Short mmCIF file of C-alpha atoms and ligand atoms in Angstrom, two decimals:
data_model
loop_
_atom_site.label_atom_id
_atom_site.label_comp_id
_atom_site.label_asym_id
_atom_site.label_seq_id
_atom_site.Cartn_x
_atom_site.Cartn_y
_atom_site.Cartn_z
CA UNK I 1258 126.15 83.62 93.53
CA UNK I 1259 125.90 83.73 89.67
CA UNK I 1260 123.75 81.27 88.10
CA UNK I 1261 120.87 81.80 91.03
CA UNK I 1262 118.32 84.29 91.16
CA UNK I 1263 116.81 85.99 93.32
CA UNK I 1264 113.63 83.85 93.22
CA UNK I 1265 115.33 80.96 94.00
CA UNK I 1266 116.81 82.57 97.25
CA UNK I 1267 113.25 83.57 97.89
CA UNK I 1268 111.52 80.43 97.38
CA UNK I 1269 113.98 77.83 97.90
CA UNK I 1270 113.67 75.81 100.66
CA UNK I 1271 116.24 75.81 103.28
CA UNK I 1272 116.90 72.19 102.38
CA UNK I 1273 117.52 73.12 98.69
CA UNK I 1274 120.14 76.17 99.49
CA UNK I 1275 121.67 73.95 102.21
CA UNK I 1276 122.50 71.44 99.63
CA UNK I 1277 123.52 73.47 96.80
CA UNK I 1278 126.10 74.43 99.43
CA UNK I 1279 126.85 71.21 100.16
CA UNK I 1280 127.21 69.43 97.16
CA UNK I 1281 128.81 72.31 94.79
CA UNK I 1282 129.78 75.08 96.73
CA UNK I 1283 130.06 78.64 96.57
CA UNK I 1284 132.99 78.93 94.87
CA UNK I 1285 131.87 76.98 92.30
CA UNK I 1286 128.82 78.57 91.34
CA UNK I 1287 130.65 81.78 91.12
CA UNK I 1288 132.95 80.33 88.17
CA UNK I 1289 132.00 80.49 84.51
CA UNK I 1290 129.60 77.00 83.48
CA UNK I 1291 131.44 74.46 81.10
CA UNK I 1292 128.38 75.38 79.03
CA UNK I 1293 125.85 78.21 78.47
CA UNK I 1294 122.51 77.24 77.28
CA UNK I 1295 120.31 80.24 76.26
CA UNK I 1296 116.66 79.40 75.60
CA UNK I 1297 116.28 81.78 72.60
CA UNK I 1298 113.21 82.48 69.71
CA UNK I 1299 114.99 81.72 66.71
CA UNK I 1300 113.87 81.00 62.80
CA UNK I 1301 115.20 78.70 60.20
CA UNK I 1302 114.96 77.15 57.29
CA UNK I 1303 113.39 73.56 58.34
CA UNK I 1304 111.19 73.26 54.58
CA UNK I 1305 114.14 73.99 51.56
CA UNK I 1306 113.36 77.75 50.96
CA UNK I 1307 111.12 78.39 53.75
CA UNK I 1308 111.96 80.56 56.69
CA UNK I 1309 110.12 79.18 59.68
CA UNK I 1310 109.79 82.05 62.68
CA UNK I 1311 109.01 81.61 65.85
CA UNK I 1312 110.92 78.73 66.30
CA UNK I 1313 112.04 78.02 70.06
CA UNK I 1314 116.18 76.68 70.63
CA UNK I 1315 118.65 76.08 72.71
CA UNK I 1316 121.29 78.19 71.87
CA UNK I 1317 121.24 81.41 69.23
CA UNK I 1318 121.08 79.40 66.40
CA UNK I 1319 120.18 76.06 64.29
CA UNK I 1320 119.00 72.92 66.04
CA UNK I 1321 120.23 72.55 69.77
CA UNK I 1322 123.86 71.38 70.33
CA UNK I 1323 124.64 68.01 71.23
CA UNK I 1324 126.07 68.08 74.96
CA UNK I 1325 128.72 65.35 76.04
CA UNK I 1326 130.13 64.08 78.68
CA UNK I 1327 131.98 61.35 79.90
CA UNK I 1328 129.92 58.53 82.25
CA UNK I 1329 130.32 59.95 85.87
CA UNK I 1330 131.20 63.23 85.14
CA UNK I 1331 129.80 66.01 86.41
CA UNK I 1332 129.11 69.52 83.87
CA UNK I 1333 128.02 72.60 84.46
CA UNK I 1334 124.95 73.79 81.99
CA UNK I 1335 123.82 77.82 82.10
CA UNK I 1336 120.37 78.23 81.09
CA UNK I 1337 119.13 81.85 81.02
CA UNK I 1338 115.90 82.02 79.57
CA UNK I 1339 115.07 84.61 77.09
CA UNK I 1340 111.70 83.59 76.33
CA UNK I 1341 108.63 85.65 76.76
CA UNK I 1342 107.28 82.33 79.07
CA UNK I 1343 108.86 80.27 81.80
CA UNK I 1344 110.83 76.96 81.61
CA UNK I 1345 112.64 74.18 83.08
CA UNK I 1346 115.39 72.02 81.14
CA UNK I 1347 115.21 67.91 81.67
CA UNK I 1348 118.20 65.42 81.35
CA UNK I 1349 116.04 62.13 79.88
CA UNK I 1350 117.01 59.11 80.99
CA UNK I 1351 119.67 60.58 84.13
CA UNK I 1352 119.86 58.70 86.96
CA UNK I 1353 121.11 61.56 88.91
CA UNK I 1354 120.36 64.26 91.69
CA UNK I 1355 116.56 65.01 91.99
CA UNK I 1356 117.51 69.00 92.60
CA UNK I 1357 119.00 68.90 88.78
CA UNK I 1358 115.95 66.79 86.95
CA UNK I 1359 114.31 69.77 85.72
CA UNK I 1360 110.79 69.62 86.70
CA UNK I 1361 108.80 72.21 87.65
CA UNK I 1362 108.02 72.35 91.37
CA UNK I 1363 108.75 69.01 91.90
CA UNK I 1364 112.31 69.38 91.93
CA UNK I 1365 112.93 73.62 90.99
CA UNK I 1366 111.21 76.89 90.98
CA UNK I 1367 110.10 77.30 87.06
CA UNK I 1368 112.93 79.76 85.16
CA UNK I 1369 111.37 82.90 84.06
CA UNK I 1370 112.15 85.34 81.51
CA UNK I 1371 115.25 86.63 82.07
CA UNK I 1372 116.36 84.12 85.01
CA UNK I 1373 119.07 81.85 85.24
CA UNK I 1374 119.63 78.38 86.34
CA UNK I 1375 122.52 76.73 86.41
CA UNK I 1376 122.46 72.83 86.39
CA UNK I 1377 125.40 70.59 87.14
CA UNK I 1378 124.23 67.07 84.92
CA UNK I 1379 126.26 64.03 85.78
CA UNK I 1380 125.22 60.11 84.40
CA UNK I 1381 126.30 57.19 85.95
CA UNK I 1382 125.25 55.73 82.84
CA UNK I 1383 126.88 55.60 79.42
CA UNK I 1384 124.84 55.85 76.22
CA UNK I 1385 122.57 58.28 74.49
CA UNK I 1386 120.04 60.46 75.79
CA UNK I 1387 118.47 63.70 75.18
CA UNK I 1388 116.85 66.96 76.73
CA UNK I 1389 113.68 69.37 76.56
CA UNK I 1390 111.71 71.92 78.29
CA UNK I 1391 109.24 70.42 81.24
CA UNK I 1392 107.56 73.42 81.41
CA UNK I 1393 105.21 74.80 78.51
CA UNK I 1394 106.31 71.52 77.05
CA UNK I 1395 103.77 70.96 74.16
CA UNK I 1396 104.86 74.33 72.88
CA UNK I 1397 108.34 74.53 73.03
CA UNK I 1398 109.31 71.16 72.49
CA UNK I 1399 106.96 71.48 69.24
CA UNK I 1400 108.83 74.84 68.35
CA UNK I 1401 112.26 73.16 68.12
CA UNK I 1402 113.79 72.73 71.75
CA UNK I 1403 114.60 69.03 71.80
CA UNK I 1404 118.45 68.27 72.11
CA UNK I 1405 120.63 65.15 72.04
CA UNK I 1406 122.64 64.12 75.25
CA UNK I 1407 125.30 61.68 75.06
CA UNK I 1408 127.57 59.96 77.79
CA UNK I 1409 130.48 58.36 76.56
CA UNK I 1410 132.12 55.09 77.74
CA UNK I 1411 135.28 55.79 79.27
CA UNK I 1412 136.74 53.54 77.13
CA UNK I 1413 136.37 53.60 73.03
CA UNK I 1414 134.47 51.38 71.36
CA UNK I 1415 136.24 51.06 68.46
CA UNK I 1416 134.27 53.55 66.09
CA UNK I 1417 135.98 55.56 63.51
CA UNK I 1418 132.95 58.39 63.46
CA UNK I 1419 129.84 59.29 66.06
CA UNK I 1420 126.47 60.15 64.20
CA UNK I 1421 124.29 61.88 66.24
CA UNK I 1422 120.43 61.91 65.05
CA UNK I 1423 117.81 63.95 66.15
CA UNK I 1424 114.14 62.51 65.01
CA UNK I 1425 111.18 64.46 65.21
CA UNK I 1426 108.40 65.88 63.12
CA UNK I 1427 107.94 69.91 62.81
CA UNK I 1428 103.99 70.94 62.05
CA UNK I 1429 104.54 73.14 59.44
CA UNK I 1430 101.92 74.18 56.60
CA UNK I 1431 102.99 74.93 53.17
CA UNK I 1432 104.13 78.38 53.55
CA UNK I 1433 106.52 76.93 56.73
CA UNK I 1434 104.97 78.65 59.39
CA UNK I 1435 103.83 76.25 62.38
CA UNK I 1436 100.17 75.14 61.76
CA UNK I 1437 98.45 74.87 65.54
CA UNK I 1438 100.38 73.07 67.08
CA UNK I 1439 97.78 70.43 68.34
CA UNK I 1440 94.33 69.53 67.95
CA UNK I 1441 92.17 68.44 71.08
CA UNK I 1442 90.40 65.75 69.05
CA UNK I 1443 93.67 64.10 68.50
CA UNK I 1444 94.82 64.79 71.84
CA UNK I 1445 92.15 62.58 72.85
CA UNK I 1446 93.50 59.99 71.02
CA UNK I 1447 96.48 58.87 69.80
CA UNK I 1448 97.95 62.75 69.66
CA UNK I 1449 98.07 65.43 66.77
CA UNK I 1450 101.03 64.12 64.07
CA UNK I 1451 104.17 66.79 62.45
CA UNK I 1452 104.05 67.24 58.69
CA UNK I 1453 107.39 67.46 58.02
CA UNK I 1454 109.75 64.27 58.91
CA UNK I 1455 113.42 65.93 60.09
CA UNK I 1456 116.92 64.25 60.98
CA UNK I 1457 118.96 66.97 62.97
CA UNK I 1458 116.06 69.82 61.66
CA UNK I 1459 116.85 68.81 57.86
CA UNK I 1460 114.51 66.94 55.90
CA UNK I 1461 116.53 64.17 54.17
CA UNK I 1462 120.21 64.55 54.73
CA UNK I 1463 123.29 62.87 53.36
CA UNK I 1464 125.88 62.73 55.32
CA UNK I 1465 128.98 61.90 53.87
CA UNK I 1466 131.44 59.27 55.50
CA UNK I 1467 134.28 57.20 54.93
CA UNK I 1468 133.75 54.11 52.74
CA UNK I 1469 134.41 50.80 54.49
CA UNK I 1470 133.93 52.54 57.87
CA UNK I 1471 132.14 52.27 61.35
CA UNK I 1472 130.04 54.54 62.36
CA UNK I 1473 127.92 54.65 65.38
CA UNK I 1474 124.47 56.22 64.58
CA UNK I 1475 122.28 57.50 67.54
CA UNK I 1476 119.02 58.14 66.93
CA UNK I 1477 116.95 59.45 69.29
CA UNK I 1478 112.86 60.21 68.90
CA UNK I 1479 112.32 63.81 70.41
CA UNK I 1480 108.79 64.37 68.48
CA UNK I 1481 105.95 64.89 71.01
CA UNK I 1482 104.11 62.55 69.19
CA UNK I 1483 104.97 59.93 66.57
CA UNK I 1484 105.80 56.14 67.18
CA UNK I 1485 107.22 54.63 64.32
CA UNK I 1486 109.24 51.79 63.49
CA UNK I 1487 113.20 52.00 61.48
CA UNK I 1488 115.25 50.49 59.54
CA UNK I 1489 118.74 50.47 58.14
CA UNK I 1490 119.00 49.48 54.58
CA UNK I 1491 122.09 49.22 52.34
CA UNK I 1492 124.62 48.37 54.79
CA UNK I 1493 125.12 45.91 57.70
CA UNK I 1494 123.89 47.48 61.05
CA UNK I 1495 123.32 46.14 64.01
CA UNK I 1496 121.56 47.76 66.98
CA UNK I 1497 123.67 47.27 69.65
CA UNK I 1498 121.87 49.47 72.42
CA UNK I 1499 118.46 50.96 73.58
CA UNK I 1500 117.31 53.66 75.94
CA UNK I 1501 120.49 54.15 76.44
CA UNK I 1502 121.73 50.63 77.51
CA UNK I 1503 123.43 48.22 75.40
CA UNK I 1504 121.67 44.81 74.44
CA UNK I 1505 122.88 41.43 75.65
CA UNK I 1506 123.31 40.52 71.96
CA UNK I 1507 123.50 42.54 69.16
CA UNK I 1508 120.10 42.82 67.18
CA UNK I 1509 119.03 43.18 63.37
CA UNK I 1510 118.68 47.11 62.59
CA UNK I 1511 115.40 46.48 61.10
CA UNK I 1512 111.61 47.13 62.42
CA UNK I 1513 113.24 48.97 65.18
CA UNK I 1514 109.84 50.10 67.21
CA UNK I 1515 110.70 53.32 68.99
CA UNK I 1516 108.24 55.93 70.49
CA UNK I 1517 108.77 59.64 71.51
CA UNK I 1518 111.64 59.84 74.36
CA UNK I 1519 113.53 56.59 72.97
CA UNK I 1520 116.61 55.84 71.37
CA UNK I 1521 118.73 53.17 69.39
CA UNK I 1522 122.34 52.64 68.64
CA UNK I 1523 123.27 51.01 65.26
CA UNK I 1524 126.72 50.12 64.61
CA UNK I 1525 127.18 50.59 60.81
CA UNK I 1526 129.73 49.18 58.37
CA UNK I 1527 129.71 51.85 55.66
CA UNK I 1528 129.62 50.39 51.82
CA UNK I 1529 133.02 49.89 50.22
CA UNK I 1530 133.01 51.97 47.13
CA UNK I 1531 132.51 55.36 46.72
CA UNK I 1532 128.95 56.52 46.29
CA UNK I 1533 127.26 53.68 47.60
CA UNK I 1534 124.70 54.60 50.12
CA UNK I 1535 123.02 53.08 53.20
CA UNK I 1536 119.93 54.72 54.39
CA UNK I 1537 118.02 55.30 57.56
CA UNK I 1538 114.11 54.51 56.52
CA UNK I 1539 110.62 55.23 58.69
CA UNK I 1540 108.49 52.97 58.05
CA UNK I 1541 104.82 54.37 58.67
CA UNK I 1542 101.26 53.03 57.68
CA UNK I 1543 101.22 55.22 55.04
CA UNK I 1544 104.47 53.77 53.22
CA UNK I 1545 107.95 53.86 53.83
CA UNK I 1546 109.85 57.30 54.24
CA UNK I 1547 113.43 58.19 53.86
CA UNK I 1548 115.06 59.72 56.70
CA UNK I 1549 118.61 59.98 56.13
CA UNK I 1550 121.36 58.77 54.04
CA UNK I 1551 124.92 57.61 54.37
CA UNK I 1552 127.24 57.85 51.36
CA UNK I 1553 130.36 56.36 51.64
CA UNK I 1554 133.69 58.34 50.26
CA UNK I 1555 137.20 57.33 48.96
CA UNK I 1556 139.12 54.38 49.94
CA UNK I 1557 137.82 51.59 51.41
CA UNK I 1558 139.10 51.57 55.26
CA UNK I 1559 137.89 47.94 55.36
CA UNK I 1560 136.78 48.05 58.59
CA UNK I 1561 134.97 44.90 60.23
CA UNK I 1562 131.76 44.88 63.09
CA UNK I 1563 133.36 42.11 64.77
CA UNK I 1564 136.39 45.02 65.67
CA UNK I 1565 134.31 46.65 67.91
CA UNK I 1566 134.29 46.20 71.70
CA UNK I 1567 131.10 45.13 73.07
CA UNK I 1568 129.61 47.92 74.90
CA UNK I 1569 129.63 48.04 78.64
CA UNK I 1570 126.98 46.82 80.56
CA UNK I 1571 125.61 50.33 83.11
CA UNK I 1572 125.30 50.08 86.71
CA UNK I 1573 121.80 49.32 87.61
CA UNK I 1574 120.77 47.16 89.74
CA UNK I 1575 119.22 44.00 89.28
CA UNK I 1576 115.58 43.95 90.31
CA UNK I 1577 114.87 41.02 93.27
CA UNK I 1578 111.67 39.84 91.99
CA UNK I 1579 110.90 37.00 94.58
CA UNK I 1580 110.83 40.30 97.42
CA UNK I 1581 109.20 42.50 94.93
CA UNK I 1582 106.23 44.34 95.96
CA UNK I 1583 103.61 45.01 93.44
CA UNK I 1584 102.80 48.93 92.41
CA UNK I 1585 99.76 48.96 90.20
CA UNK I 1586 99.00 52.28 87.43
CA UNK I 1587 96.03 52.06 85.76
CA UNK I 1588 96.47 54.42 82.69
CA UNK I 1589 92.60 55.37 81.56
CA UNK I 1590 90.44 58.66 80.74
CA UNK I 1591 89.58 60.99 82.87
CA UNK I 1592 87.12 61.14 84.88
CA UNK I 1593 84.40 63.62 83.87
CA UNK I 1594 84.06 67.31 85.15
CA UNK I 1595 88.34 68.28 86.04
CA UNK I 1596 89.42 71.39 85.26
CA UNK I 1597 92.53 71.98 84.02
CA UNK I 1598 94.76 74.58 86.52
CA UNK I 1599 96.27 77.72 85.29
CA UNK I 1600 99.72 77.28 85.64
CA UNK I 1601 102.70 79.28 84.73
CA UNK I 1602 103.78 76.26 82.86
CA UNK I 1603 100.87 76.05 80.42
CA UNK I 1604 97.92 74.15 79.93
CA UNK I 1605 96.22 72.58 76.72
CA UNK I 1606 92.39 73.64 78.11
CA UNK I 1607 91.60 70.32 78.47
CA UNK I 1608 91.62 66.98 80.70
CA UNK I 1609 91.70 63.57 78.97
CA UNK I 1610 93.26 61.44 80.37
CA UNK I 1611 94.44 59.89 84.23
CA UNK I 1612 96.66 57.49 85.76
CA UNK I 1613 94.80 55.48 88.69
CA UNK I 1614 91.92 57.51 88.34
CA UNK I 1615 94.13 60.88 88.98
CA UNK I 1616 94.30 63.14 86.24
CA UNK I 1617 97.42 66.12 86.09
CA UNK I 1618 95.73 69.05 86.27
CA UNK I 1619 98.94 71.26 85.99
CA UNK I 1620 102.07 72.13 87.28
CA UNK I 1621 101.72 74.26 90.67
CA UNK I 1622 103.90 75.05 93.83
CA UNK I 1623 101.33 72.73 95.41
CA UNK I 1624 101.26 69.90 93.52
CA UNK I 1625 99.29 66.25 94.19
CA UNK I 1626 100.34 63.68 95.86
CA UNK I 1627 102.78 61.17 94.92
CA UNK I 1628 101.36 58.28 92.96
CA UNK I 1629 103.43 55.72 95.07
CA UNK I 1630 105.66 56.48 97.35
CA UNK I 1631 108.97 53.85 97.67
CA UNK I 1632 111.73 52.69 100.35
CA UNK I 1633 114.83 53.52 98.91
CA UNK I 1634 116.38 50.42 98.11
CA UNK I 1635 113.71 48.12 98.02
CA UNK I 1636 112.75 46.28 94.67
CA UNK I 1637 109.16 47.04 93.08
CA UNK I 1638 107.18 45.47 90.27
CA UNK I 1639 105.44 48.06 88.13
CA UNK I 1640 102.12 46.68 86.95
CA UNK I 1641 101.63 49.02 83.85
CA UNK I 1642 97.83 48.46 82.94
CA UNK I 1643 96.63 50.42 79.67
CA UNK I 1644 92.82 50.58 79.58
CA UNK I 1645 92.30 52.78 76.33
CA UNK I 1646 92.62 52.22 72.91
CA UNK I 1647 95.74 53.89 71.93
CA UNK I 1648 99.53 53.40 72.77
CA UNK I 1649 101.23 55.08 75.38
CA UNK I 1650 105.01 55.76 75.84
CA UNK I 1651 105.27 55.68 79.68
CA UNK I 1652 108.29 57.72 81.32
CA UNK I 1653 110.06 57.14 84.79
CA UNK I 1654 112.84 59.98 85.67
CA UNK I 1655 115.75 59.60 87.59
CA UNK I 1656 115.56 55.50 87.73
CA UNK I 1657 116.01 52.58 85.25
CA UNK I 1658 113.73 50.03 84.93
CA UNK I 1659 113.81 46.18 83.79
CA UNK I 1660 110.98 45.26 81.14
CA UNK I 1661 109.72 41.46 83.02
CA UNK I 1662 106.48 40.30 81.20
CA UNK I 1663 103.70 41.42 79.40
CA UNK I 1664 100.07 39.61 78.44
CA UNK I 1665 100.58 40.43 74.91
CA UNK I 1666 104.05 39.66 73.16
CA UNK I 1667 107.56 38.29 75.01
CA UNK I 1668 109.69 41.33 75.95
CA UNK I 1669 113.33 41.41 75.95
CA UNK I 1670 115.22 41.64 79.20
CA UNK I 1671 116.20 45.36 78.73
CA UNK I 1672 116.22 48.05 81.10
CA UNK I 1673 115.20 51.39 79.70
CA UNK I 1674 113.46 54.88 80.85
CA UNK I 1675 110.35 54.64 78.68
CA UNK I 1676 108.56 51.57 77.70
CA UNK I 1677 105.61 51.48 75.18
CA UNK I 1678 102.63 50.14 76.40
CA UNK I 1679 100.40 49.26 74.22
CA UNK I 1680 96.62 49.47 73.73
CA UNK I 1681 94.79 47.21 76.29
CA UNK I 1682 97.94 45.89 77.16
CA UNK I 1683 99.39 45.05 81.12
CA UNK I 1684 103.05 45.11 81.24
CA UNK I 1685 105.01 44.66 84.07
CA UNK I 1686 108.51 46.18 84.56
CA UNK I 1687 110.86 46.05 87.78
CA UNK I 1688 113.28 48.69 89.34
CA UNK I 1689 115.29 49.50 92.32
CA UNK I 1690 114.13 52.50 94.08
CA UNK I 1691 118.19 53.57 94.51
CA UNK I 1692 117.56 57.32 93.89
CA UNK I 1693 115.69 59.10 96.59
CA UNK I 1694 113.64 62.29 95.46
CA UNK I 1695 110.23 62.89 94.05
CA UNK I 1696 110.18 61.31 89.82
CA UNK I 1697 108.12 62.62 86.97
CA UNK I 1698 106.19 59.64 85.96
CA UNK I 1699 104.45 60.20 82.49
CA UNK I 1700 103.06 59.52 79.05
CA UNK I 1701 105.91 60.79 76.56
CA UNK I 1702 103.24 61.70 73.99
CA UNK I 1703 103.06 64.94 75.17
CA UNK I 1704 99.37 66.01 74.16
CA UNK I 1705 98.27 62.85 76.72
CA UNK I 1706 101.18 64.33 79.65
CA UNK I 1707 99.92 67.73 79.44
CA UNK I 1708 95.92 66.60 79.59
CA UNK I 1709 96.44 64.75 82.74
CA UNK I 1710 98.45 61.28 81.76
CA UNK I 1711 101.17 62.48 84.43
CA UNK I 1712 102.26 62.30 87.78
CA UNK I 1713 105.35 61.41 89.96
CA UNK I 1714 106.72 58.75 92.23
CA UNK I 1715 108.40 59.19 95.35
CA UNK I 1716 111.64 57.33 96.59
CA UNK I 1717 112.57 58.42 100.47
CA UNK I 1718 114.40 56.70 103.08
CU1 LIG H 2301 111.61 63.26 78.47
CU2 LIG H 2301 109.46 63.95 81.83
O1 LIG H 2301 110.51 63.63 80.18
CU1 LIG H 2302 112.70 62.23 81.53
CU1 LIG H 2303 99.92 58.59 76.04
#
């Protein structure tokens, strides 16, 4: 019975203990985890010769580690939290088990200081992904806990090195410490922006690889708030999959628009002599701003692009539009007068925004209703409508969805977990509703998710 407290045996549902029972068994949970994840208070040095403290991690030190596994496998993840405040750990962009998605009450009791939880993660999908507190989320996603997730194809692609990269913003003031961490005038708008650009917590690293080689780079936008747009320059690249699953066709690595909770992979053909340098760029409206670079070291290995294996295509399934049936969000302010509700899992003080009229007014053991509720099975359009004037990163768990049309530019084919939706813009996307349980549904700017722009979706039988 390691790895469950006692408030889980207290408030968890028969149903719950009857299926974490079932599906991993007693003897399991008494071995060790394949991996212990502490959620610790931690400092480092983020700004060259600045300490920052009360920084929040995974782990006891440095940025969170990347977890792996291999597509359809099943790990074991230990979190004990050591924090003086209660969490919950999300998988973003799983397509797995609504008991392990990490959200409070919706799918788990909230962890509290000195409780453990013990997750077992398993993606039927290959790619990258990432993880992060649902709980408290402004704050401790803001104080460093954002981690990189990746599922590898069973079989290799054909690269000779694996880049993982960790984007986000820290809001730091001179002297390093965190500035507050939002403001609510911002919060009201497009959200409150880092002041310090970091790749993997560094501010412009070099990473130093083989000339003439391939290299996948996975970058993956963990800020809370910052849509941006990348480039690769200095090398061929081509990005070869998003959100986690791969493109039809390979596309140019350049004015690559991703928003907070996306990623891309960019295959990269390192420069041939020594020294040479590609570089990973941000292009903002204030300028351009370098990110990371590559360097390339001794001999040429004279690798080609054209050697790699085209990725995999994952298992969703294919939407049937013609028996679709229509699911309309309206994504708009608030209405006046609601209250945020104290909740264990924090709230900003304030109430902004709403989907279909509904704001979030917290996380509680009671929570609202569903915002739709779907046959599992069945195919649904999801009418996205954006009435405000800013851009919104909207986020499904536990279900990929198909990006179909919008009224305001052509849209790729893709399926993905989180799709920007743009100011005043109606986009509609398609899923499957093949994974019962109740799903998070949000805005990924996490100032608008945690001042109402939030909800769930239900899939039963
Ligand atoms: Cu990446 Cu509900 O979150
Ligand atoms: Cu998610
Ligand atoms: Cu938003």
């Amino acid at each position: 019975m390691l790895g469950m407290s006692r408030r889980e045996f207290l408030l968890g549902s028969a149903a719950t203990l009857a299926a974490s029972a079932a599906s991993y068994g007693w003897a399991q949970s008494a071995m060790a985890a394949d991996l212990q994840l502490p959620l610790n208070y931690l400092s480092h040095e983020i700004m060259p010769g600045k300490i920052t403290e009360r920084m929040m991690g995974f782990g006891s030190d440095g940025p969170a580690p990347v977890i792996r596994l291999k597509q359809g496998e099943t790990k074991s993840v230990e979190v004990t939290n050591n924090l003086h405040e209660a969490s919950v750990v999300h998988w973003h962009g799983f397509r797995h088990e609504n008991a392990m998605d990490g959200v409070p009450y919706l799918t788990q009791n909230p962890i509290e200081l000195g409780e453990t939880f013990r997750y077992q993660i398993r993606s039927p999908d290959a790619g990258t992904f990432w993880y992060h507190p649902h709980c408290n989320t402004l704050d401790q996603m803001a104080r460093g806990m954002t981690g990189m997730l990746i599922v590898d194809e069973p079989e290799d692609p054909g690269f000779n090195q694996d880049l993982p990269l960790n984007i986000r913003d820290f809001r730091l003031g001179n002297d390093g410490q965190f500035a507050a961490l939002f403001k609510p005038r911002n919060a009201a708008r497009g959200g409150t922006l880092g002041t310090v650009s970091t790749v993997n917590w560094q501010v412009q690293p070099t990473y130093d690889l083989p000339a003439g080689s391939l290299l996948r780079l996975r970058l993956a936008v963990t800020d809370v708030t910052r849509i941006g747009r990348y480039h690769v320059s200095g090398a061929e690249a081509k990005v070869i999959a998003l959100d986690s699953h791969p493109v039809p066709q390979p596309l140019p690595a350049k004015d690559i628009l991703l928003s907070p909770g996306q990623r891309a992979d960019i295959a990269l053909r390192m420069p041939d002599h020594e020294g040479e340098t590609a570089e990973l760029v941000l292009n903002t409206l204030a300028g351009s701003r370098l990110m990371a670079t590559f360097r390339a070291m001794g001999a040429s290995l004279n690798r080609n692009l054209a050697e790699l294996k085209p990725l995999p295509r994952n298992p969703v399934s294919e939407p049937d539009l013609a028996n679709a049936e229509i699911l309309d969000f309206l994504f708009g302010w608030s209405p006046d007068g609601d209250e945020p509700i104290q909740s264990i899992c924090g709230s900003l003080g304030y109430t902004f925004w709403s989907i279909n009229r509904t704001p979030w007014l917290g996380d509680t053991p009671d929570p609202l209703a569903p915002l739709a509720v779907m046959k599992v099975g069945k195919s649904y359009i999801v009418r996205l409508k954006n009435n405000t004037p800013n851009d919104h990163p909207i986020h499904l768990h536990g279900l990929a969805f198909k990006l179909i049309r919008s009224d305001k530019r052509p849209l790729p084919p893709l399926f993905t977990d989180t799709a920007l939706l743009l100011s005043g813009e109606t986009m509609d996307v398609a899923l499957v509703a093949d994974n019962p349980g109740n799903w998070a549904f949000h805005c990924h700017v996490i100032e608008h998710q945690k001042t109402g722009l939030a909800g769930y979706l239900r899939v039963e039988a």
